[in-house]
Amino acid sequence: KDGLTKTRETIRDNISRLTQGRTEIDEEFLEELENILIAADVGVETTLSIVDRITERAKEETYRSEDELNNMLLQVMQEMLLDASEDHPVDFDASLPAKPYVILIVGVNGVGKTTSIAKLAHNYHKSGKKVMIAAADTFRAAAVEQLQIWADRAGVPMVSQGQGADPASVVFDAVSSAVAREADVVLVDTAGRLHNKAYLMEELAKIMRVAKKKVPEAPHEVLLVLDGTTGQNAVSQAREFTKCVNVTGLIITKLDGTAKGGIVLSISRDLHLPVKYIGVGEKIDDLQIFDRSKFVGALMG
Ligand code: GDP
């Protein structure tokens, strides 16, 4: 079970309905194929390039059976979706390029930021790394409490201060403590107040400035968490965040709850940002390292 069942079944079912009893491709067929891919949020650009390629091939080839036609479609889609690949999946077991390795997690409330931090903490911890969480979303008291519950579940320590504390001060504490305790990874939760962009930008800049006092190269990564069920809304959120902070990668959550898993492919292409992880459930184990070829394989069944 990979958590992508809904998207896979939708794409596969629609395509087999389309090819049923057919061995030829006409205008109507191409239009319907376009609709199927757009509906799965594969993205307009990618969809059009897939349709173009299929049009070309159909001019040169003949298909003796529905199966042959189906196979050609799946093959072209796999090729075209892989084409945009810029992702470099890195295993949790791999050694990290710095110690402590500081990862800033950004994203608006409700997208799955807390859960994603817990999942990352759990995975790093499981692979034998010493992890620390910094609760720098000090704006919401509930956020710190929630994060503490997850940190306990993952079995990793968390550094926090009272509600309303200066987020930069929490981060300074956490990074200092990580250096002293020789921790491998620091995961920093941040407030997602995108509605007040100037404030958010200032807060993130200050966090980074302070982290650098202890670890000059920090943060090593800035991961933006996006809710995969929100389609184009996630894309516009991402655009806003990239104006505030230098995002290095994406975590796309809740893919188990949507038939529009193609969003993963269109988002990375539209934003020129690698997808690093995907969330496929609410449990601590429901995080996958994003591997494009595996993902496309899973979508195409
Ligand atoms: P935050 O406000 O961004 O920190 O969001 P939370 O981590 O608290 O998550 C918000 C809701 O989304 C919670 O009910 C989570 O259980 C749920 N959630 C987070 N990630 C996933 C996921 O990958 N799949 C599903 N189905 N639910 C998720």
CSV table of C-alpha atoms and ligand atoms in Angstrom, one decimal:
chain,number,residue,atom,x,y,z
A,1,LYS,CA,0.0,0.0,0.0
A,2,ASP,CA,1.6,3.3,-1.1
A,3,GLY,CA,-1.2,5.7,-0.2
A,4,LEU,CA,-1.8,6.7,-3.9
A,5,THR,CA,-4.6,4.4,-4.6
A,6,LYS,CA,-7.2,7.0,-5.3
A,7,THR,CA,-5.1,8.8,-8.0
A,8,ARG,CA,-3.9,5.6,-9.5
A,9,GLU,CA,-7.4,4.1,-9.8
A,10,THR,CA,-8.8,7.3,-11.2
A,11,ILE,CA,-6.1,7.6,-13.9
A,12,ARG,CA,-6.2,3.9,-14.8
A,13,ASP,CA,-9.9,3.5,-14.8
A,14,ASN,CA,-10.5,6.6,-16.9
A,15,ILE,CA,-7.8,5.5,-19.4
A,16,SER,CA,-9.1,2.0,-19.8
A,17,ARG,CA,-12.6,3.4,-20.2
A,18,LEU,CA,-11.2,5.6,-23.0
A,19,THR,CA,-9.4,2.8,-24.8
A,20,GLN,CA,-12.1,0.3,-24.5
A,21,GLY,CA,-12.9,-1.3,-27.8
A,22,ARG,CA,-10.5,1.1,-29.6
A,23,THR,CA,-7.5,0.7,-31.8
A,24,GLU,CA,-7.4,4.2,-33.2
A,25,ILE,CA,-6.8,7.7,-31.9
A,26,ASP,CA,-8.8,10.6,-33.1
A,27,GLU,CA,-9.4,14.2,-32.0
A,28,GLU,CA,-12.1,13.3,-29.5
A,29,PHE,CA,-9.9,10.7,-27.9
A,30,LEU,CA,-7.1,13.2,-27.5
A,31,GLU,CA,-9.4,15.7,-26.0
A,32,GLU,CA,-10.7,13.2,-23.5
A,33,LEU,CA,-7.2,12.1,-22.6
A,34,GLU,CA,-6.3,15.8,-21.9
A,35,ASN,CA,-9.3,16.1,-19.6
A,36,ILE,CA,-8.3,13.0,-17.6
A,37,LEU,CA,-4.8,14.3,-17.1
A,38,ILE,CA,-5.9,17.8,-16.2
A,39,ALA,CA,-8.4,16.3,-13.7
A,40,ALA,CA,-5.6,14.4,-12.0
A,41,ASP,CA,-3.8,17.7,-11.7
A,42,VAL,CA,-0.8,16.6,-13.8
A,43,GLY,CA,-0.6,20.2,-15.0
A,44,VAL,CA,-1.4,21.9,-18.3
A,45,GLU,CA,2.2,22.0,-19.6
A,46,THR,CA,2.9,18.4,-18.9
A,47,THR,CA,-0.5,17.3,-20.2
A,48,LEU,CA,0.0,19.1,-23.5
A,49,SER,CA,3.4,17.6,-24.0
A,50,ILE,CA,2.0,14.1,-23.4
A,51,VAL,CA,-0.8,14.7,-25.8
A,52,ASP,CA,1.6,16.0,-28.5
A,53,ARG,CA,3.8,13.0,-28.1
A,54,ILE,CA,0.9,10.6,-28.4
A,55,THR,CA,-0.4,12.5,-31.5
A,56,GLU,CA,3.0,12.0,-33.1
A,57,ARG,CA,3.3,8.4,-32.3
A,58,ALA,CA,-0.3,7.7,-33.5
A,59,LYS,CA,0.6,9.1,-36.9
A,60,GLU,CA,3.5,6.6,-37.3
A,61,GLU,CA,2.1,3.5,-35.7
A,62,THR,CA,-0.9,1.2,-35.9
A,63,TYR,CA,-2.4,-0.7,-32.9
A,64,ARG,CA,-3.8,-4.1,-33.4
A,65,SER,CA,-5.6,-4.2,-30.1
A,66,GLU,CA,-6.9,-2.1,-27.3
A,67,ASP,CA,-4.1,-3.5,-25.1
A,68,GLU,CA,-1.5,-2.3,-27.5
A,69,LEU,CA,-3.0,1.2,-27.5
A,70,ASN,CA,-3.3,1.2,-23.7
A,71,ASN,CA,0.4,0.2,-23.4
A,72,MET,CA,1.5,2.9,-25.7
A,73,LEU,CA,-0.4,5.5,-23.7
A,74,LEU,CA,1.0,4.4,-20.4
A,75,GLN,CA,4.5,4.2,-21.8
A,76,VAL,CA,4.4,7.8,-23.2
A,77,MET,CA,2.9,9.2,-20.0
A,78,GLN,CA,5.7,7.5,-18.0
A,79,GLU,CA,8.3,8.9,-20.3
A,80,MET,CA,6.9,12.4,-20.3
A,81,LEU,CA,6.4,12.6,-16.6
A,82,LEU,CA,9.9,11.4,-15.9
A,83,ASP,CA,11.3,13.9,-18.3
A,84,ALA,CA,11.0,16.8,-15.9
A,85,SER,CA,13.0,14.9,-13.3
A,86,GLU,CA,15.3,17.0,-11.1
A,87,ASP,CA,14.7,15.2,-7.9
A,88,HIS,CA,17.5,13.4,-6.0
A,89,PRO,CA,15.9,11.1,-3.4
A,90,VAL,CA,18.1,10.9,-0.3
A,91,ASP,CA,17.6,8.1,2.2
A,92,PHE,CA,17.3,8.8,5.9
A,93,ASP,CA,20.2,6.4,6.5
A,94,ALA,CA,22.6,8.4,4.4
A,95,SER,CA,25.1,10.5,6.4
A,96,LEU,CA,24.2,14.2,6.5
A,97,PRO,CA,26.6,16.8,5.1
A,98,ALA,CA,26.7,18.9,8.3
A,99,LYS,CA,26.3,18.4,12.0
A,100,PRO,CA,24.0,19.6,13.3
A,101,TYR,CA,22.0,19.7,10.0
A,102,VAL,CA,19.4,22.4,10.4
A,103,ILE,CA,16.1,22.0,8.6
A,104,LEU,CA,13.5,24.9,8.7
A,105,ILE,CA,9.9,23.8,8.1
A,106,VAL,CA,7.6,26.4,6.7
A,107,GLY,CA,3.9,26.4,5.6
A,108,VAL,CA,0.5,27.7,6.6
A,109,ASN,CA,-1.5,26.3,9.4
A,110,GLY,CA,-3.5,23.1,8.7
A,111,VAL,CA,-1.3,21.8,5.8
A,112,GLY,CA,0.3,19.1,7.9
A,113,LYS,CA,3.4,20.9,9.2
A,114,THR,CA,3.3,19.5,12.7
A,115,THR,CA,2.7,15.9,11.4
A,116,SER,CA,5.4,16.2,8.8
A,117,ILE,CA,7.9,17.4,11.4
A,118,ALA,CA,7.0,14.4,13.6
A,119,LYS,CA,7.3,12.0,10.6
A,120,LEU,CA,10.8,13.4,9.7
A,121,ALA,CA,11.9,13.2,13.4
A,122,HIS,CA,10.7,9.6,13.5
A,123,ASN,CA,12.5,8.6,10.3
A,124,TYR,CA,15.8,10.3,11.3
A,125,HIS,CA,15.6,8.8,14.8
A,126,LYS,CA,14.8,5.4,13.4
A,127,SER,CA,17.9,5.5,11.2
A,128,GLY,CA,20.0,6.2,14.3
A,129,LYS,CA,20.4,9.9,14.2
A,130,LYS,CA,20.1,12.2,17.1
A,131,VAL,CA,17.3,14.5,16.5
A,132,MET,CA,16.0,17.7,18.1
A,133,ILE,CA,12.9,19.7,17.5
A,134,ALA,CA,12.7,23.4,17.9
A,135,ALA,CA,9.1,24.7,18.6
A,136,ALA,CA,9.5,28.1,17.0
A,137,ASP,CA,5.8,28.5,16.2
A,138,THR,CA,5.3,30.4,19.5
A,139,PHE,CA,2.2,32.2,18.2
A,140,ARG,CA,-0.2,29.4,18.9
A,141,ALA,CA,0.0,27.8,22.3
A,142,ALA,CA,-1.8,24.7,20.9
A,143,ALA,CA,0.9,24.3,18.2
A,144,VAL,CA,3.6,23.8,20.9
A,145,GLU,CA,1.5,21.3,22.8
A,146,GLN,CA,0.7,19.3,19.7
A,147,LEU,CA,4.3,19.3,18.7
A,148,GLN,CA,5.3,18.1,22.1
A,149,ILE,CA,2.9,15.2,21.8
A,150,TRP,CA,4.4,14.2,18.5
A,151,ALA,CA,8.0,14.7,19.7
A,152,ASP,CA,7.2,12.3,22.6
A,153,ARG,CA,5.7,9.8,20.2
A,154,ALA,CA,8.8,10.0,18.0
A,155,GLY,CA,11.0,9.7,21.1
A,156,VAL,CA,13.0,12.9,20.4
A,157,PRO,CA,13.6,16.0,22.6
A,158,MET,CA,12.0,19.3,21.9
A,159,VAL,CA,13.1,22.8,22.8
A,160,SER,CA,10.4,25.3,23.6
A,161,GLN,CA,9.7,28.4,25.5
A,162,GLY,CA,6.4,30.0,26.7
A,163,GLN,CA,3.7,31.2,24.4
A,164,GLY,CA,4.6,34.5,22.7
A,165,ALA,CA,8.3,33.9,23.2
A,166,ASP,CA,10.6,35.2,20.5
A,167,PRO,CA,10.9,32.4,17.9
A,168,ALA,CA,14.5,33.4,17.2
A,169,SER,CA,15.3,32.9,20.8
A,170,VAL,CA,13.8,29.4,20.7
A,171,VAL,CA,15.9,28.6,17.7
A,172,PHE,CA,19.1,29.9,19.3
A,173,ASP,CA,18.4,27.7,22.3
A,174,ALA,CA,17.7,24.7,20.2
A,175,VAL,CA,20.7,25.1,18.0
A,176,SER,CA,23.0,25.8,20.9
A,177,SER,CA,21.7,22.7,22.7
A,178,ALA,CA,22.1,20.6,19.5
A,179,VAL,CA,25.8,21.7,19.2
A,180,ALA,CA,26.4,20.9,22.9
A,181,ARG,CA,24.7,17.5,22.7
A,182,GLU,CA,26.2,16.7,19.3
A,183,ALA,CA,22.8,16.3,17.7
A,184,ASP,CA,22.7,15.3,14.1
A,185,VAL,CA,19.5,17.0,13.0
A,186,VAL,CA,17.5,20.0,14.2
A,187,LEU,CA,13.9,20.4,12.8
A,188,VAL,CA,12.6,23.9,13.3
A,189,ASP,CA,8.8,24.4,13.3
A,190,THR,CA,7.8,28.0,12.3
A,191,ALA,CA,4.7,30.0,12.3
A,192,GLY,CA,2.8,30.1,9.0
A,193,ARG,CA,1.3,33.6,9.1
A,194,LEU,CA,1.2,34.1,5.4
A,195,HIS,CA,-1.5,36.7,5.7
A,196,ASN,CA,1.1,39.0,7.2
A,197,LYS,CA,3.9,38.6,4.8
A,198,ALA,CA,6.2,41.4,6.0
A,199,TYR,CA,6.0,40.0,9.5
A,200,LEU,CA,6.6,36.5,8.4
A,201,MET,CA,9.6,37.5,6.3
A,202,GLU,CA,11.1,39.4,9.2
A,203,GLU,CA,10.5,36.5,11.6
A,204,LEU,CA,12.1,33.9,9.3
A,205,ALA,CA,15.0,36.2,8.5
A,206,LYS,CA,15.7,36.7,12.2
A,207,ILE,CA,15.5,33.0,12.9
A,208,MET,CA,18.0,32.4,10.2
A,209,ARG,CA,20.3,35.1,11.4
A,210,VAL,CA,20.3,33.7,14.9
A,211,ALA,CA,20.8,30.1,13.8
A,212,LYS,CA,23.8,31.2,11.9
A,213,LYS,CA,25.5,32.5,15.0
A,214,LYS,CA,25.9,28.9,16.1
A,215,VAL,CA,26.0,27.1,12.8
A,216,PRO,CA,27.1,29.4,10.0
A,217,GLU,CA,25.7,27.3,7.2
A,218,ALA,CA,22.3,27.0,8.8
A,219,PRO,CA,19.6,26.4,7.7
A,220,HIS,CA,20.8,23.7,5.4
A,221,GLU,CA,17.3,23.1,4.1
A,222,VAL,CA,14.1,25.1,4.0
A,223,LEU,CA,11.2,22.7,3.4
A,224,LEU,CA,7.8,24.1,2.5
A,225,VAL,CA,4.8,21.9,3.4
A,226,LEU,CA,1.8,22.0,1.0
A,227,ASP,CA,-1.5,20.3,1.3
A,228,GLY,CA,-1.8,18.1,-1.9
A,229,THR,CA,-5.6,18.2,-1.8
A,230,THR,CA,-5.8,22.0,-2.4
A,231,GLY,CA,-4.7,22.0,-6.0
A,232,GLN,CA,-3.9,25.4,-7.4
A,233,ASN,CA,-4.2,26.9,-4.0
A,234,ALA,CA,-1.1,25.1,-2.9
A,235,VAL,CA,0.7,26.4,-6.0
A,236,SER,CA,-0.2,30.1,-5.1
A,237,GLN,CA,0.7,29.5,-1.5
A,238,ALA,CA,4.1,28.2,-2.6
A,239,ARG,CA,4.6,31.3,-4.8
A,240,GLU,CA,4.0,33.5,-1.8
A,241,PHE,CA,6.4,31.6,0.4
A,242,THR,CA,9.2,31.7,-2.1
A,243,LYS,CA,8.9,35.5,-2.0
A,244,CYS,CA,9.5,35.4,1.8
A,245,VAL,CA,12.2,32.7,2.1
A,246,ASN,CA,14.6,30.7,0.0
A,247,VAL,CA,12.7,27.4,-0.1
A,248,THR,CA,14.9,24.5,-1.1
A,249,GLY,CA,12.3,21.7,-1.3
A,250,LEU,CA,8.7,20.6,-0.8
A,251,ILE,CA,6.7,18.3,1.3
A,252,ILE,CA,3.3,17.5,-0.2
A,253,THR,CA,0.9,16.0,2.3
A,254,LYS,CA,-2.5,14.3,2.3
A,255,LEU,CA,-2.0,12.5,-1.0
A,256,ASP,CA,-3.9,9.5,0.4
A,257,GLY,CA,-7.0,11.7,0.5
A,258,THR,CA,-7.1,12.8,-3.1
A,259,ALA,CA,-7.5,11.5,-6.7
A,260,LYS,CA,-5.4,14.5,-7.8
A,261,GLY,CA,-2.0,13.1,-6.9
A,262,GLY,CA,-0.7,14.5,-10.2
A,263,ILE,CA,-0.3,17.8,-8.4
A,264,VAL,CA,3.0,16.5,-7.2
A,265,LEU,CA,4.3,16.5,-10.7
A,266,SER,CA,2.8,19.8,-11.8
A,267,ILE,CA,3.9,21.7,-8.6
A,268,SER,CA,7.5,20.8,-8.9
A,269,ARG,CA,7.5,21.7,-12.5
A,270,ASP,CA,5.7,25.0,-12.1
A,271,LEU,CA,7.8,26.1,-9.2
A,272,HIS,CA,11.2,24.6,-10.2
A,273,LEU,CA,11.5,23.1,-6.7
A,274,PRO,CA,12.2,19.5,-5.9
A,275,VAL,CA,9.6,17.5,-4.0
A,276,LYS,CA,11.5,15.8,-1.2
A,277,TYR,CA,8.8,14.0,0.7
A,278,ILE,CA,5.2,13.1,0.4
A,279,GLY,CA,2.6,12.5,3.1
A,280,VAL,CA,0.3,9.6,2.6
A,281,GLY,CA,-1.5,9.4,5.9
A,282,GLU,CA,-1.9,10.7,9.5
A,283,LYS,CA,0.4,8.2,11.2
A,284,ILE,CA,4.0,8.8,12.0
A,285,ASP,CA,5.1,6.2,9.4
A,286,ASP,CA,3.1,7.7,6.6
A,287,LEU,CA,5.9,9.7,5.0
A,288,GLN,CA,7.7,8.7,1.9
A,289,ILE,CA,10.9,10.0,0.4
A,290,PHE,CA,9.8,11.2,-3.0
A,291,ASP,CA,11.2,9.2,-5.9
A,292,ARG,CA,9.7,10.4,-9.2
A,293,SER,CA,10.1,7.2,-11.1
A,294,LYS,CA,8.5,5.1,-8.4
A,295,PHE,CA,5.8,7.7,-8.0
A,296,VAL,CA,5.0,7.7,-11.8
A,297,GLY,CA,5.1,4.0,-11.8
A,298,ALA,CA,2.6,3.9,-8.9
A,299,LEU,CA,0.3,6.4,-10.6
A,300,MET,CA,0.3,4.4,-13.8
A,301,GLY,CA,-0.1,1.1,-12.0
B,1,GDP,P1,-0.4,22.0,10.8
B,1,GDP,O1,-1.4,23.0,11.3
B,1,GDP,O2,0.2,22.5,9.5
B,1,GDP,O3,0.7,21.8,11.8
B,1,GDP,O4,-1.1,20.7,10.5
B,1,GDP,P2,-1.2,19.3,11.3
B,1,GDP,O5,0.1,18.6,11.2
B,1,GDP,O6,-1.7,19.5,12.6
B,1,GDP,O7,-2.2,18.5,10.4
B,1,GDP,C1,-3.5,19.0,10.1
B,1,GDP,C2,-4.4,17.8,9.8
B,1,GDP,O8,-4.0,17.1,8.6
B,1,GDP,C3,-4.4,16.8,10.9
B,1,GDP,O9,-5.7,16.3,11.1
B,1,GDP,C4,-3.5,15.7,10.4
B,1,GDP,O10,-3.8,14.4,10.9
B,1,GDP,C5,-3.8,15.8,8.9
B,1,GDP,N1,-2.7,15.3,8.1
B,1,GDP,C6,-1.4,15.7,8.0
B,1,GDP,N2,-0.7,15.0,7.1
B,1,GDP,C7,-1.6,14.1,6.5
B,1,GDP,C8,-1.4,13.2,5.4
B,1,GDP,O11,-0.4,13.0,4.8
B,1,GDP,N3,-2.6,12.5,5.1
B,1,GDP,C9,-3.8,12.7,5.8
B,1,GDP,N4,-4.8,11.9,5.4
B,1,GDP,N5,-3.9,13.6,6.8
B,1,GDP,C10,-2.8,14.3,7.1
